[in-house]
Tab-separated table of C-alpha atoms in Angstrom:
chain	number	residue	atom	x	y	z
A	158	MET	CA	75.637	69.432	100.239
A	159	ASN	CA	73.872	72.253	99.001
A	160	VAL	CA	74.918	75.331	101.198
A	161	PHE	CA	71.699	77.049	99.763
A	162	ALA	CA	69.105	74.509	100.849
A	163	SER	CA	68.286	76.119	103.896
A	164	PHE	CA	68.786	79.845	102.288
A	165	GLU	CA	65.380	81.769	103.138
A	166	PRO	CA	65.191	85.139	101.103
A	167	LYS	CA	63.927	88.253	103.078
A	168	ILE	CA	62.366	91.162	101.492
A	169	PRO	CA	63.530	94.413	103.330
A	170	GLU	CA	60.404	96.400	104.412
A	171	ALA	CA	62.123	99.374	102.163
A	172	TYR	CA	61.323	97.172	99.220
A	173	ARG	CA	57.783	95.994	99.600
A	174	ASP	CA	56.088	98.704	97.733
A	175	SER	CA	58.620	98.131	94.911
A	176	LYS	CA	56.570	97.944	91.219
A	177	PHE	CA	59.067	95.945	89.364
A	178	LEU	CA	60.385	92.784	90.458
A	179	PHE	CA	63.300	90.736	89.090
A	180	LEU	CA	63.996	87.164	90.170
A	181	ALA	CA	67.649	86.609	89.223
A	182	ASN	CA	68.687	83.110	88.701
A	183	ILE	CA	68.480	80.678	91.510
A	184	ASP	CA	66.538	77.933	92.817
A	185	PRO	CA	62.507	78.409	91.310
A	186	VAL	CA	61.206	77.497	94.818
A	187	LEU	CA	62.675	80.855	96.126
A	188	GLN	CA	61.944	82.787	93.158
A	189	ARG	CA	58.245	81.898	93.640
A	190	ARG	CA	58.412	82.414	97.168
A	191	VAL	CA	59.599	85.967	96.608
A	192	ARG	CA	57.104	86.694	93.926
A	193	GLU	CA	54.147	85.466	96.103
A	194	ALA	CA	55.299	87.595	98.835
A	195	MET	CA	55.017	90.532	96.831
A	196	PRO	CA	51.536	90.299	94.916
A	197	ASP	CA	51.253	93.789	94.076
A	198	VAL	CA	54.130	94.193	91.827
A	199	ARG	CA	53.182	95.833	88.409
A	200	LEU	CA	55.993	93.766	86.183
A	201	VAL	CA	58.042	90.779	87.142
A	202	ALA	CA	61.153	89.612	85.111
A	203	GLY	CA	62.858	86.271	85.647
A	204	ASP	CA	66.111	84.485	84.926
A	205	THR	CA	67.212	80.679	85.013
A	206	MET	CA	69.568	78.519	83.888
A	207	ASN	CA	70.296	74.713	82.690
A	208	TYR	CA	70.601	73.084	86.048
A	209	TRP	CA	66.833	74.400	86.873
A	210	ILE	CA	65.636	73.497	83.468
A	211	LYS	CA	66.635	70.096	83.597
A	212	ASP	CA	66.497	68.802	87.150
A	213	HIS	CA	64.057	71.227	88.560
A	214	ARG	CA	61.525	71.783	85.803
A	215	ALA	CA	57.976	71.299	87.838
A	216	ALA	CA	58.937	74.066	90.003
A	217	LEU	CA	60.581	76.384	87.255
A	218	LEU	CA	56.876	76.158	84.953
A	219	GLU	CA	55.540	77.246	88.244
A	220	VAL	CA	57.304	80.195	88.059
A	221	LEU	CA	57.034	80.598	84.408
A	222	LYS	CA	53.161	80.816	84.835
A	223	GLY	CA	53.767	84.015	86.948
A	224	LEU	CA	56.361	85.955	84.493
A	225	ASP	CA	55.895	89.123	82.539
A	226	ILE	CA	59.376	88.602	80.951
A	227	LEU	CA	61.714	85.716	80.752
A	228	LEU	CA	65.433	86.502	80.300
A	229	ILE	CA	67.551	83.601	79.201
A	230	ASN	CA	70.182	82.859	76.696
A	231	ASP	CA	69.932	80.879	73.211
A	232	THR	CA	70.933	77.439	74.805
A	233	GLU	CA	68.855	77.652	77.864
A	234	ALA	CA	65.932	78.846	75.383
A	235	ARG	CA	66.266	75.747	72.890
A	236	MET	CA	66.419	73.618	76.210
A	237	LEU	CA	63.324	74.679	78.262
A	238	ALA	CA	61.136	74.331	74.705
A	239	GLY	CA	62.770	71.076	73.511
A	240	ASN	CA	63.382	72.950	70.177
A	241	ASN	CA	66.548	74.088	68.204
A	242	ASN	CA	64.981	76.558	66.137
A	243	LEU	CA	64.686	79.800	68.076
A	244	VAL	CA	61.586	81.197	66.535
A	245	LEU	CA	59.699	77.646	67.445
A	246	ALA	CA	61.425	77.767	70.551
A	247	ALA	CA	60.301	81.216	71.772
A	248	ARG	CA	56.680	80.187	70.554
A	249	ALA	CA	56.655	77.242	72.831
A	250	VAL	CA	58.497	79.355	75.736
A	251	LEU	CA	55.573	82.130	75.512
A	252	ALA	CA	53.027	79.157	75.582
A	253	LEU	CA	54.492	78.681	79.204
A	254	GLY	CA	53.445	81.755	80.580
A	255	PRO	CA	55.738	84.623	80.044
A	256	ARG	CA	54.297	87.328	78.035
A	257	THR	CA	57.710	88.432	76.714
A	258	LEU	CA	60.943	86.568	76.382
A	259	ILE	CA	64.278	87.567	75.863
A	260	VAL	CA	67.066	85.552	74.378
A	261	LYS	CA	70.339	86.875	74.814
A	262	HIS	CA	72.995	85.957	72.245
A	263	GLY	CA	76.250	86.930	73.894
A	264	GLU	CA	78.487	89.050	71.637
A	265	TYR	CA	75.686	89.034	69.097
A	266	GLY	CA	73.149	90.679	70.973
A	267	ALA	CA	69.683	89.883	72.135
A	268	THR	CA	66.462	89.153	70.544
A	269	ALA	CA	63.128	90.096	72.100
A	270	PHE	CA	59.877	87.738	71.143
A	271	PHE	CA	56.751	89.658	72.113
A	272	SER	CA	53.391	88.025	72.275
A	273	SER	CA	50.083	89.917	72.197
A	274	HIS	CA	50.046	90.290	75.977
A	275	SER	CA	53.401	92.031	75.866
A	276	PHE	CA	52.204	95.708	76.138
A	277	SER	CA	50.230	97.571	78.382
A	278	THR	CA	48.543	99.332	75.018
A	279	GLU	CA	46.512	96.862	73.510
A	280	GLY	CA	46.381	95.668	70.119
A	281	GLU	CA	49.399	96.883	68.826
A	282	TYR	CA	51.241	93.605	67.686
A	283	ALA	CA	50.049	90.330	67.409
A	284	GLU	CA	53.495	88.598	67.497
A	285	HIS	CA	56.571	90.608	67.171
A	286	ILE	CA	60.410	90.416	67.426
A	287	PHE	CA	63.064	92.799	67.886
A	288	ARG	CA	67.196	92.608	67.639
A	289	ALA	CA	69.409	94.459	69.649
A	290	PRO	CA	73.087	94.562	68.859
A	291	ALA	CA	75.858	93.744	71.089
A	292	LEU	CA	78.582	96.572	70.711
A	293	PRO	CA	81.564	94.839	69.170
A	294	LEU	CA	84.581	95.307	71.891
A	295	GLU	CA	88.212	95.420	71.409
A	296	GLU	CA	88.708	93.891	74.942
A	297	VAL	CA	86.420	91.838	77.182
A	298	VAL	CA	88.095	91.952	80.602
A	299	ASP	CA	85.148	90.085	82.492
A	300	PRO	CA	82.081	88.714	81.194
A	301	THR	CA	80.608	87.887	84.413
A	302	GLY	CA	77.419	89.699	85.018
A	303	ALA	CA	76.907	91.007	81.520
A	304	GLY	CA	73.640	89.103	81.729
A	305	ASP	CA	72.386	90.825	84.977
A	306	SER	CA	73.518	94.275	83.831
A	307	PHE	CA	71.492	93.580	80.613
A	308	ALA	CA	68.651	93.121	83.025
A	309	GLY	CA	69.201	96.012	85.403
A	310	GLY	CA	69.333	98.478	82.143
A	311	PHE	CA	66.493	96.816	80.387
A	312	PHE	CA	64.109	96.543	83.338
A	313	GLY	CA	65.449	100.044	84.784
A	314	TYR	CA	64.311	101.852	81.584
A	315	LEU	CA	60.997	100.254	81.498
A	316	ALA	CA	60.560	101.247	85.070
A	317	SER	CA	61.147	104.720	84.238
A	318	GLN	CA	58.259	104.911	81.654
A	319	SER	CA	54.656	105.170	82.560
A	320	GLU	CA	53.252	102.947	79.697
A	321	LEU	CA	54.795	99.896	78.513
A	322	THR	CA	54.934	100.477	74.762
A	323	PRO	CA	56.297	98.623	72.013
A	324	ALA	CA	58.520	101.920	71.456
A	325	ALA	CA	59.716	101.497	75.312
A	326	PHE	CA	60.432	98.035	74.956
A	327	ARG	CA	62.560	98.814	71.996
A	328	ARG	CA	64.807	101.247	73.853
A	329	ALA	CA	64.837	99.110	76.885
A	330	MET	CA	66.014	96.544	74.805
A	331	PHE	CA	69.060	99.011	73.559
A	332	TYR	CA	69.605	100.080	77.500
A	333	GLY	CA	69.920	96.616	78.248
A	334	SER	CA	72.909	95.954	75.785
A	335	VAL	CA	74.311	99.388	76.609
A	336	MET	CA	74.565	98.233	80.285
A	337	GLY	CA	75.774	95.164	79.037
A	338	SER	CA	78.715	96.312	77.029
A	339	PHE	CA	79.876	98.236	80.258
A	340	ALA	CA	79.843	95.468	82.478
A	341	VAL	CA	82.305	93.410	80.358
A	342	GLU	CA	84.727	96.211	80.475
A	343	ARG	CA	86.353	95.622	83.719
A	344	PHE	CA	86.348	93.401	86.511
A	345	GLY	CA	83.035	92.721	88.520
A	346	THR	CA	80.997	95.705	89.101
A	347	GLU	CA	84.047	98.287	88.690
A	348	ARG	CA	82.825	99.872	85.415
A	349	ILE	CA	79.196	99.896	86.281
A	350	GLN	CA	79.816	101.872	89.411
A	351	ALA	CA	81.946	104.171	87.881
A	352	LEU	CA	79.313	105.094	85.169
A	353	THR	CA	78.018	108.179	84.611
A	354	ARG	CA	74.250	109.087	83.007
A	355	LYS	CA	75.809	110.786	80.263
A	356	GLU	CA	78.178	107.643	79.364
A	357	ILE	CA	75.077	105.791	79.350
A	358	ASP	CA	73.397	108.128	76.965
A	359	ASP	CA	76.610	108.600	74.726
A	360	ARG	CA	76.564	104.725	74.141
A	361	PHE	CA	72.884	104.624	73.318
A	362	VAL	CA	73.790	106.813	70.589
A	363	VAL	CA	76.430	104.678	69.473
A	364	PHE	CA	73.951	101.476	69.410
A	365	ARG	CA	71.855	103.710	67.246
A	366	GLU	CA	74.287	104.482	64.690
A	367	LEU	CA	75.271	100.607	65.037
A	368	THR	CA	72.159	99.401	63.678
A	369	HIS	CA	70.215	102.258	62.058
A	370	LEU	CA	69.803	102.953	58.312
A	371	ASP	CA	69.772	106.692	58.270
B	224	MET	CA	93.422	64.356	42.613
B	225	ASN	CA	91.917	67.790	42.718
B	226	VAL	CA	89.654	67.932	40.066
B	227	PHE	CA	89.818	71.880	39.553
B	228	ALA	CA	93.721	71.707	39.474
B	229	SER	CA	93.396	72.173	35.315
B	230	PHE	CA	90.045	74.479	35.727
B	231	GLU	CA	90.880	77.765	33.686
B	232	PRO	CA	88.169	80.532	34.045
B	233	LYS	CA	87.448	82.328	31.002
B	234	ILE	CA	85.687	85.382	31.195
B	235	PRO	CA	82.707	85.673	28.389
B	236	GLU	CA	83.127	88.871	26.317
B	237	ALA	CA	79.790	89.964	27.601
B	238	TYR	CA	80.968	90.433	30.786
B	239	ARG	CA	84.386	92.125	30.178
B	240	ASP	CA	82.951	95.739	30.556
B	241	SER	CA	81.322	94.702	33.987
B	242	LYS	CA	81.993	97.216	36.876
B	243	PHE	CA	81.519	95.166	39.698
B	244	LEU	CA	83.257	91.993	40.299
B	245	PHE	CA	82.367	89.244	43.108
B	246	LEU	CA	85.393	86.757	43.443
B	247	ALA	CA	83.526	83.932	45.015
B	248	ASN	CA	85.066	80.983	47.028
B	249	ILE	CA	87.796	79.316	44.991
B	250	ASP	CA	91.859	79.004	44.689
B	251	PRO	CA	93.231	82.165	45.137
B	252	VAL	CA	95.166	81.721	42.209
B	253	LEU	CA	92.113	81.773	39.953
B	254	GLN	CA	90.776	84.679	41.951
B	255	ARG	CA	93.729	86.767	41.403
B	256	ARG	CA	93.863	85.859	37.306
B	257	VAL	CA	90.355	86.729	36.917
B	258	ARG	CA	91.154	90.047	38.789
B	259	GLU	CA	93.886	90.798	36.455
B	260	ALA	CA	91.859	89.936	33.384
B	261	MET	CA	89.460	92.829	34.596
B	262	PRO	CA	91.448	95.728	35.145
B	263	ASP	CA	88.981	98.465	34.565
B	264	VAL	CA	86.381	97.330	37.390
B	265	ARG	CA	85.204	99.825	39.881
B	266	LEU	CA	84.545	97.734	42.971
B	267	VAL	CA	85.792	94.234	43.680
B	268	ALA	CA	84.691	91.938	46.572
B	269	GLY	CA	85.764	88.255	47.362
B	270	ASP	CA	85.273	85.446	49.705
B	271	THR	CA	87.370	82.613	50.689
B	272	MET	CA	87.417	79.938	53.308
B	273	ASN	CA	89.653	78.119	55.762
B	274	TYR	CA	91.253	75.744	53.469
B	275	TRP	CA	92.573	78.587	51.423
B	276	ILE	CA	93.642	80.380	54.538
B	277	LYS	CA	95.262	77.586	56.349
B	278	ASP	CA	97.371	76.130	53.200
B	279	HIS	CA	97.435	78.600	50.357
B	280	ARG	CA	98.327	82.065	52.430
B	281	ALA	CA	100.804	83.399	50.163
B	282	ALA	CA	98.424	83.109	47.281
B	283	LEU	CA	95.541	84.590	49.075
B	284	LEU	CA	97.381	87.382	50.749
B	285	GLU	CA	97.934	88.534	47.250
B	286	VAL	CA	94.261	88.725	46.613
B	287	LEU	CA	93.680	90.409	49.366
B	288	LYS	CA	95.635	93.094	48.382
B	289	GLY	CA	93.523	93.725	45.466
B	290	LEU	CA	90.079	93.844	46.909
B	291	ASP	CA	87.502	96.298	47.876
B	292	ILE	CA	85.276	94.148	50.062
B	293	LEU	CA	85.978	91.207	51.666
B	294	LEU	CA	83.017	88.811	52.770
B	295	ILE	CA	83.875	85.918	55.241
B	296	ASN	CA	82.388	84.113	58.144
B	297	ASP	CA	83.417	84.901	61.953
B	298	THR	CA	85.703	81.656	62.010
B	299	GLU	CA	87.533	82.790	58.878
B	300	ALA	CA	88.270	86.143	60.004
B	301	ARG	CA	89.466	84.815	63.322
B	302	MET	CA	91.831	82.297	61.495
B	303	LEU	CA	92.978	84.855	58.990
B	304	ALA	CA	94.134	87.482	61.561
B	305	GLY	CA	95.267	84.994	64.104
B	306	ASN	CA	93.118	86.801	66.840
B	307	ASN	CA	90.014	85.545	68.437
B	308	ASN	CA	88.796	89.193	69.104
B	309	LEU	CA	86.302	90.210	66.592
B	310	VAL	CA	87.258	93.904	66.368
B	311	LEU	CA	91.056	93.204	66.453
B	312	ALA	CA	90.919	90.690	63.843
B	313	ALA	CA	88.918	92.823	61.635
B	314	ARG	CA	91.462	95.889	62.093
B	315	ALA	CA	94.110	93.075	60.990
B	316	VAL	CA	92.386	91.970	58.097
B	317	LEU	CA	91.758	95.433	56.929
B	318	ALA	CA	95.435	96.096	57.101
B	319	LEU	CA	96.028	93.348	54.630
B	320	GLY	CA	94.280	95.290	51.737
B	321	PRO	CA	90.413	95.367	51.768
B	322	ARG	CA	89.016	98.536	52.452
B	323	THR	CA	85.800	96.971	54.180
B	324	LEU	CA	85.353	93.755	55.739
B	325	ILE	CA	82.092	91.916	56.002
B	326	VAL	CA	81.843	89.314	58.837
B	327	LYS	CA	78.803	86.922	58.455
B	328	HIS	CA	77.566	85.554	61.560
B	329	GLY	CA	74.844	82.966	60.208
B	330	GLU	CA	71.616	83.078	61.895
B	331	TYR	CA	72.878	86.356	64.379
B	332	GLY	CA	73.551	88.472	61.121
B	333	ALA	CA	76.586	90.145	59.751
B	334	THR	CA	78.924	92.906	60.844
B	335	ALA	CA	80.511	95.603	58.431
B	336	PHE	CA	83.996	96.864	59.446
B	337	PHE	CA	84.640	100.263	57.436
B	338	SER	CA	88.359	101.706	56.934
B	339	SER	CA	88.852	105.268	56.130
B	340	HIS	CA	89.139	103.775	52.542
B	341	SER	CA	85.669	102.151	52.608
B	342	PHE	CA	83.727	104.972	50.696
B	343	SER	CA	83.702	107.002	47.497
B	344	THR	CA	82.883	110.017	49.627
B	345	GLU	CA	85.956	111.194	51.527
B	346	GLY	CA	86.402	111.805	55.090
B	347	GLU	CA	83.085	110.872	56.522
B	348	TYR	CA	84.195	108.009	58.657
B	349	ALA	CA	87.694	107.180	60.501
B	350	GLU	CA	86.688	103.751	61.417
B	351	HIS	CA	83.408	102.449	61.865
B	352	ILE	CA	81.026	99.315	62.384
B	353	PHE	CA	77.495	98.671	61.311
B	354	ARG	CA	75.709	95.600	62.263
B	355	ALA	CA	72.548	94.200	60.296
B	356	PRO	CA	70.565	91.356	61.606
B	357	ALA	CA	69.359	88.077	60.245
B	358	LEU	CA	65.665	87.231	60.154
B	359	PRO	CA	64.572	84.638	62.827
B	360	LEU	CA	62.918	82.138	60.488
B	361	GLU	CA	60.661	79.260	61.688
B	362	GLU	CA	62.152	76.778	59.112
B	363	VAL	CA	65.619	76.649	57.695
B	364	VAL	CA	65.124	74.136	54.759
B	365	ASP	CA	68.614	74.614	53.242
B	366	PRO	CA	71.300	77.111	54.194
B	367	THR	CA	73.621	76.354	51.207
B	368	GLY	CA	74.017	79.664	49.195
B	369	ALA	CA	73.283	81.801	52.117
B	370	GLY	CA	76.318	83.539	52.060
B	371	ASP	CA	76.195	83.835	48.288
B	372	SER	CA	72.877	85.107	48.337
B	373	PHE	CA	73.989	88.155	50.899
B	374	ALA	CA	77.123	88.877	48.550
B	375	GLY	CA	74.572	89.161	45.759
B	376	GLY	CA	72.174	91.455	47.478
B	377	PHE	CA	74.645	93.736	49.014
B	378	PHE	CA	76.890	93.785	45.910
B	379	GLY	CA	73.628	94.128	43.586
B	380	TYR	CA	72.590	97.184	45.593
B	381	LEU	CA	76.098	98.875	45.521
B	382	ALA	CA	75.779	98.428	41.977
B	383	SER	CA	72.752	100.409	41.536
B	384	GLN	CA	74.249	103.631	43.239
B	385	SER	CA	75.954	106.230	41.821
B	386	GLU	CA	78.104	107.173	45.058
B	387	LEU	CA	79.273	104.442	47.332
B	388	THR	CA	78.337	106.385	50.530
B	389	PRO	CA	78.218	105.204	54.064
B	390	ALA	CA	74.350	105.089	53.775
B	391	ALA	CA	74.681	103.039	50.758
B	392	PHE	CA	76.632	100.194	52.205
B	393	ARG	CA	74.169	100.325	55.377
B	394	ARG	CA	71.290	99.799	52.930
B	395	ALA	CA	73.528	97.017	51.167
B	396	MET	CA	74.022	95.190	54.163
B	397	PHE	CA	70.155	94.934	54.415
B	398	TYR	CA	69.752	93.870	50.876
B	399	GLY	CA	72.255	91.122	51.501
B	400	SER	CA	70.683	90.223	54.718
B	401	VAL	CA	67.167	90.072	52.866
B	402	MET	CA	68.241	87.813	50.049
B	403	GLY	CA	70.224	85.423	52.300
B	404	SER	CA	66.835	84.901	54.358
B	405	PHE	CA	65.038	84.158	51.311
B	406	ALA	CA	67.791	81.969	49.941
B	407	VAL	CA	67.408	79.469	52.981
B	408	GLU	CA	63.838	79.109	52.524
B	409	ARG	CA	63.776	76.416	49.732
B	410	PHE	CA	66.415	73.951	48.507
B	411	GLY	CA	68.898	75.338	46.373
B	412	THR	CA	68.019	78.536	44.483
B	413	GLU	CA	64.236	77.546	44.187
B	414	ARG	CA	63.242	80.560	46.241
B	415	ILE	CA	65.575	83.094	44.611
B	416	GLN	CA	64.439	82.086	41.120
B	417	ALA	CA	60.591	82.780	42.177
B	418	LEU	CA	61.420	86.020	43.757
B	419	THR	CA	59.704	89.268	43.114
B	420	ARG	CA	60.894	92.865	43.650
B	421	LYS	CA	57.992	93.336	45.662
B	422	GLU	CA	58.942	90.499	48.209
B	423	ILE	CA	62.202	91.872	48.394
B	424	ASP	CA	61.039	95.307	49.437
B	425	ASP	CA	58.366	93.992	51.651
B	426	ARG	CA	61.124	92.200	53.653
B	427	PHE	CA	63.343	95.053	53.540
B	428	VAL	CA	60.724	96.876	55.700
B	429	VAL	CA	60.443	93.704	57.922
B	430	PHE	CA	64.372	94.046	58.424
B	431	ARG	CA	63.834	97.627	59.195
B	432	GLU	CA	61.164	97.020	61.912
B	433	LEU	CA	63.523	94.306	63.566
B	434	THR	CA	66.242	96.857	64.542
B	435	HIS	CA	65.085	100.231	64.540
B	436	LEU	CA	63.827	102.246	67.402
B	437	ASP	CA	61.176	104.203	65.941
């Protein structure tokens, strides 16, 4: 028996004027219902997984049509597109609806595939790719929640910006990776809950040093 | 029968005053012999593989003591160190002799682990890590030689520099990735042989855009 079969997500009154909506990994029928209950959001991101891709494809495809950003991992992107080449898979996924696809590679970071509709400022890129690293860590205590922490950092940074420019998306990718790197350092949400803004900004600098030539 | 059992590498006269030596993947006994035949080189890099790590460990450990830079892949680094955590594995490998370890991640790029002895300019880093991406490619025709092309680009760039600074190593990592990305586009050495300097420099710019925030 599916214990979630009768689950009906209710959007609290205080959330109804949110401008940014993240549809975490759950039955696409529910994702779509939440999406439709919030018609005035500015940006919608979503997550999904192998189970929905394989056995609930029709419902998932309806959700994808309404997404600005899809965040999934390598295996999911390849499965969704039916193509093992990541670039071709990304192009196929973008054709299904999302303006931007972010593919998470676990300890190897994440890659963003942008389309001509990714940004609020027009005409800056036709098709473009950006890679953010993951931080090599001496100890990974609990990888659970790394992907959702990435989504939180990524989306939280975008929500703080007035314009969704390519530069904002790049920095958002770094903030996502920063939050993912903290999440895995302790069990559950322990590390994230204890986090200060200074620690986040300091680690952002570490990520820059990890990747930048100068 | 091992057809290489009686192979004796002979160093051509014209190579004897080389300042940069790359010991490609072969029996560590032969690597060591070549190393000893060239006592005046300025920088020595080496490669190896699972077979030598597993069954010829003693001979390999002798080679590692004489290396400035070791270039291997994830599986090899973990196997050599006996540790699945990449940061701890890297630290263990650096303790075996190499001043710098470069771990190649295939389509996810490469990570350089530096020690306090990595650079000719003293005291710039105690321990430091740098990550270079791989270029997401629509078509990978032949991955054979990608690692050696990386080594060539990396080492070739270093050889062009008067000082082995952290900045030089970072740019060398990018040039390695650039050459690896060309190598896989055609069979064998076809693409590398047809390459112009302008194509290399243009792709270096692409790698920068792929990773840099601004």
